[in-house]
XYZ file of C-alpha atoms in Angstrom:
262
model
C 54.770 -34.762 -14.372
C 57.994 -32.806 -15.710
C 60.348 -33.673 -12.690
C 59.762 -36.983 -13.448
C 60.327 -36.979 -17.112
C 63.670 -36.012 -16.047
C 64.265 -38.352 -13.561
C 63.072 -41.370 -15.192
C 65.756 -40.306 -18.004
C 68.113 -40.059 -15.385
C 67.453 -44.046 -13.609
C 67.327 -45.190 -17.123
C 70.724 -44.263 -18.096
C 72.367 -45.017 -14.835
C 70.334 -48.718 -15.138
C 71.949 -49.375 -18.444
C 75.455 -47.689 -18.050
C 75.353 -50.695 -14.653
C 74.124 -53.604 -17.009
C 76.697 -52.145 -19.261
C 78.953 -52.340 -16.504
C 78.473 -54.943 -15.763
C 79.095 -56.957 -18.104
C 82.546 -55.229 -19.116
C 83.364 -56.363 -15.544
C 82.364 -59.688 -16.174
C 84.411 -59.920 -19.642
C 87.494 -58.329 -18.581
C 87.431 -60.945 -15.029
C 87.192 -64.112 -17.163
C 90.206 -62.464 -19.117
C 87.628 -62.853 -22.732
C 89.491 -60.991 -25.270
C 86.620 -59.022 -27.897
C 87.413 -58.769 -31.157
C 87.127 -54.696 -31.612
C 83.919 -53.851 -33.251
C 81.996 -56.557 -30.298
C 83.837 -54.627 -27.972
C 83.983 -50.932 -29.309
C 80.031 -51.551 -29.881
C 80.118 -51.673 -25.855
C 82.297 -48.997 -24.894
C 80.331 -46.712 -27.290
C 76.640 -47.793 -25.206
C 78.667 -47.012 -22.082
C 80.013 -44.162 -23.295
C 76.523 -42.734 -24.530
C 75.008 -44.134 -21.171
C 77.454 -43.065 -19.003
C 77.453 -39.347 -20.916
C 73.460 -38.236 -20.280
C 73.410 -38.631 -16.864
C 75.694 -34.902 -16.193
C 73.915 -33.320 -18.975
C 70.268 -34.489 -17.150
C 71.792 -32.992 -13.663
C 72.634 -29.898 -15.187
C 68.440 -29.518 -16.685
C 67.745 -30.593 -13.933
C 69.676 -28.074 -12.055
C 68.263 -25.614 -14.528
C 64.920 -26.411 -13.879
C 65.117 -25.521 -10.179
C 66.577 -21.968 -10.885
C 63.746 -20.857 -13.269
C 61.781 -22.442 -10.574
C 62.581 -19.650 -7.296
C 64.092 -17.172 -9.341
C 61.133 -16.263 -12.158
C 58.107 -18.204 -10.480
C 55.827 -16.283 -12.078
C 57.384 -17.563 -15.330
C 57.846 -21.278 -14.015
C 54.559 -22.683 -15.555
C 55.165 -21.593 -19.238
C 58.925 -22.513 -19.581
C 58.621 -25.896 -17.850
C 56.450 -27.718 -19.791
C 56.363 -31.046 -20.642
C 56.963 -30.576 -23.837
C 59.992 -28.473 -23.144
C 61.425 -31.004 -21.227
C 61.185 -33.927 -23.865
C 62.390 -31.531 -26.028
C 65.629 -30.664 -23.525
C 65.396 -34.633 -23.277
C 66.114 -34.562 -27.016
C 68.977 -32.354 -27.396
C 71.225 -34.153 -23.702
C 70.383 -37.054 -26.177
C 71.574 -35.035 -29.363
C 74.511 -34.398 -28.167
C 76.011 -37.322 -26.503
C 75.038 -39.296 -29.137
C 77.048 -37.128 -31.577
C 79.705 -37.750 -29.804
C 79.692 -41.501 -29.453
C 79.120 -41.170 -33.558
C 82.382 -39.336 -33.507
C 84.317 -41.304 -31.505
C 82.718 -44.073 -34.030
C 84.222 -42.122 -37.223
C 87.890 -41.973 -35.655
C 87.782 -45.581 -34.631
C 87.142 -46.262 -38.752
C 89.557 -43.989 -39.141
C 91.860 -46.207 -37.695
C 93.654 -48.240 -40.105
C 92.740 -51.748 -38.771
C 94.135 -53.346 -41.790
C 97.698 -52.571 -40.628
C 96.710 -55.511 -38.421
C 97.207 -59.047 -38.678
C 93.794 -59.805 -36.483
C 91.092 -57.583 -35.430
C 90.797 -60.070 -32.166
C 92.551 -57.587 -29.196
C 95.450 -58.516 -27.249
C 93.875 -57.500 -23.674
C 90.345 -56.397 -22.607
C 87.844 -54.840 -23.837
C 87.844 -51.374 -21.768
C 87.238 -47.328 -23.605
C 91.373 -47.373 -22.501
C 92.031 -48.988 -24.665
C 89.824 -47.609 -27.899
C 92.346 -44.396 -28.443
C 94.117 -45.534 -30.535
C 95.738 -43.479 -32.427
C 96.621 -39.310 -30.999
C 93.285 -38.145 -32.594
C 91.257 -40.330 -30.584
C 93.081 -39.586 -27.110
C 92.238 -36.422 -27.945
C 88.906 -35.710 -28.243
C 88.293 -37.915 -25.230
C 90.469 -35.556 -22.885
C 88.830 -32.346 -24.457
C 84.720 -33.281 -24.886
C 85.852 -34.771 -20.814
C 87.102 -31.339 -19.717
C 84.239 -29.398 -22.067
C 81.501 -31.697 -20.297
C 83.102 -31.873 -16.528
C 83.471 -27.563 -17.424
C 79.924 -26.308 -18.558
C 77.667 -28.850 -16.226
C 79.928 -27.545 -12.656
C 79.332 -24.029 -14.360
C 76.033 -23.946 -14.836
C 75.046 -25.639 -11.899
C 77.321 -23.732 -9.439
C 75.621 -20.964 -11.045
C 72.247 -22.437 -10.462
C 73.144 -22.482 -6.600
C 74.820 -18.864 -6.042
C 71.250 -17.788 -8.124
C 69.268 -19.486 -6.051
C 71.215 -18.797 -2.974
C 71.233 -14.987 -4.148
C 67.312 -14.774 -4.483
C 66.518 -16.850 -1.391
C 68.202 -13.616 0.908
C 65.226 -11.187 -1.565
C 61.968 -10.677 0.762
C 60.184 -11.408 -2.418
C 61.137 -15.254 -2.926
C 59.489 -18.267 -0.370
C 61.901 -19.031 1.657
C 60.636 -22.918 1.963
C 60.874 -22.929 -1.963
C 64.589 -21.299 -2.123
C 65.642 -23.878 0.868
C 64.105 -26.536 -0.681
C 65.965 -25.918 -4.216
C 69.311 -24.581 -2.367
C 69.380 -28.003 -0.707
C 67.742 -30.115 -4.203
C 71.340 -28.073 -6.205
C 73.692 -28.758 -3.612
C 72.423 -32.847 -4.519
C 73.218 -32.170 -7.804
C 76.804 -30.713 -7.318
C 77.704 -33.863 -4.934
C 75.699 -36.094 -7.846
C 78.004 -34.758 -10.473
C 81.370 -34.937 -9.052
C 80.451 -38.009 -8.485
C 78.761 -38.381 -12.157
C 81.685 -37.115 -14.277
C 84.652 -39.058 -11.738
C 83.091 -41.795 -14.571
C 84.239 -40.076 -16.935
C 87.276 -39.346 -16.405
C 88.652 -43.112 -15.948
C 90.959 -42.901 -19.280
C 92.745 -39.936 -17.607
C 92.686 -41.687 -13.970
C 93.829 -45.333 -15.274
C 96.103 -44.456 -17.985
C 99.717 -42.599 -16.260
C 98.701 -45.271 -13.998
C 99.202 -48.031 -16.653
C 103.406 -47.211 -16.693
C 104.349 -47.713 -13.566
C 102.681 -50.073 -12.417
C 102.602 -53.582 -12.679
C 99.880 -55.557 -13.989
C 98.198 -56.921 -11.001
C 98.292 -53.803 -9.104
C 96.356 -52.344 -12.311
C 93.992 -55.010 -11.620
C 93.181 -54.166 -8.187
C 93.389 -50.714 -8.489
C 90.810 -50.904 -11.920
C 88.352 -53.131 -9.407
C 88.365 -50.001 -6.748
C 87.078 -47.861 -9.899
C 84.568 -49.827 -10.635
C 83.299 -49.785 -7.536
C 83.364 -46.512 -6.644
C 83.223 -44.530 -9.346
C 80.218 -46.707 -11.571
C 78.760 -48.515 -9.635
C 78.058 -46.243 -6.116
C 77.258 -43.310 -7.514
C 74.865 -45.247 -9.128
C 73.107 -46.872 -6.700
C 73.024 -43.634 -4.803
C 71.369 -41.517 -7.968
C 68.751 -44.206 -8.020
C 68.726 -45.041 -4.153
C 68.591 -40.537 -3.225
C 65.816 -39.398 -5.797
C 63.737 -41.959 -5.921
C 63.399 -41.639 -1.707
C 62.641 -37.915 -2.735
C 60.067 -38.406 -5.504
C 56.816 -38.263 -4.139
C 55.098 -40.566 -7.232
C 58.318 -43.436 -6.505
C 58.677 -43.440 -2.745
C 56.128 -45.417 -1.749
C 56.898 -48.671 -4.239
C 60.439 -48.042 -3.593
C 60.454 -48.534 0.922
C 57.639 -50.449 0.748
C 60.102 -53.632 -1.698
C 63.842 -51.786 0.138
C 60.613 -53.067 3.825
C 59.900 -56.338 2.419
C 56.378 -55.516 2.274
C 57.120 -55.592 5.936
C 53.459 -53.217 6.753
C 51.447 -55.072 4.365
C 52.545 -58.871 4.301
C 53.933 -59.841 6.885
C 58.031 -61.074 7.223
C 57.627 -63.784 5.211
C 57.783 -61.758 2.447
C 61.221 -61.158 2.794
């Protein structure tokens, strides 16, 4: 039950992120210009869902670490209540980040601008309107990247050390090690999307407009869409509750209703 809660939270955040990123991509492709307030709402919602994924992976990794290294205390530590509390902390931390970004955006002197209509496509990069917002974006990104990497890597090392102990269930430890390794890969893919602004910002000054558009399209597919699709597929196949339903739909119900369903 606890695993399903964390998995559903991860899949929900990834689904929302995919929907918002697809909307922003269509707006940019059609060259539809938005006002700063409307763009700000869309970007902040996308930022919220984008930040939840790596933080949820940290919670899932810590649960695997407790399950292997403290098996006798696992049932008392990883309860439905504690799992719900951990998810609430993840959301609260992500909401705090969004709130600070909103305050920095409001603090910008929009009254000195002739119009609130943006001069370029809606993007988080163009909402970094002053030095404070840009510095906060970089500090927060580096902080999440470093903290999440250290947490999952430490859990992975702890499980490897525990697996060598004679008192540890070898099968459980091996499964946990593979899960944490998967979390590390997934974390890398998720955190790359949080560093999108850091990747694209230097290119704006050295590449022509057409090249920037092509780079954004590539980044959109490989940084935003692909990791979220892999997350849903991998964790859906690993979850015993979701796997039968997922396999049924992936096979178009061939085992039950024949090829006409597809």
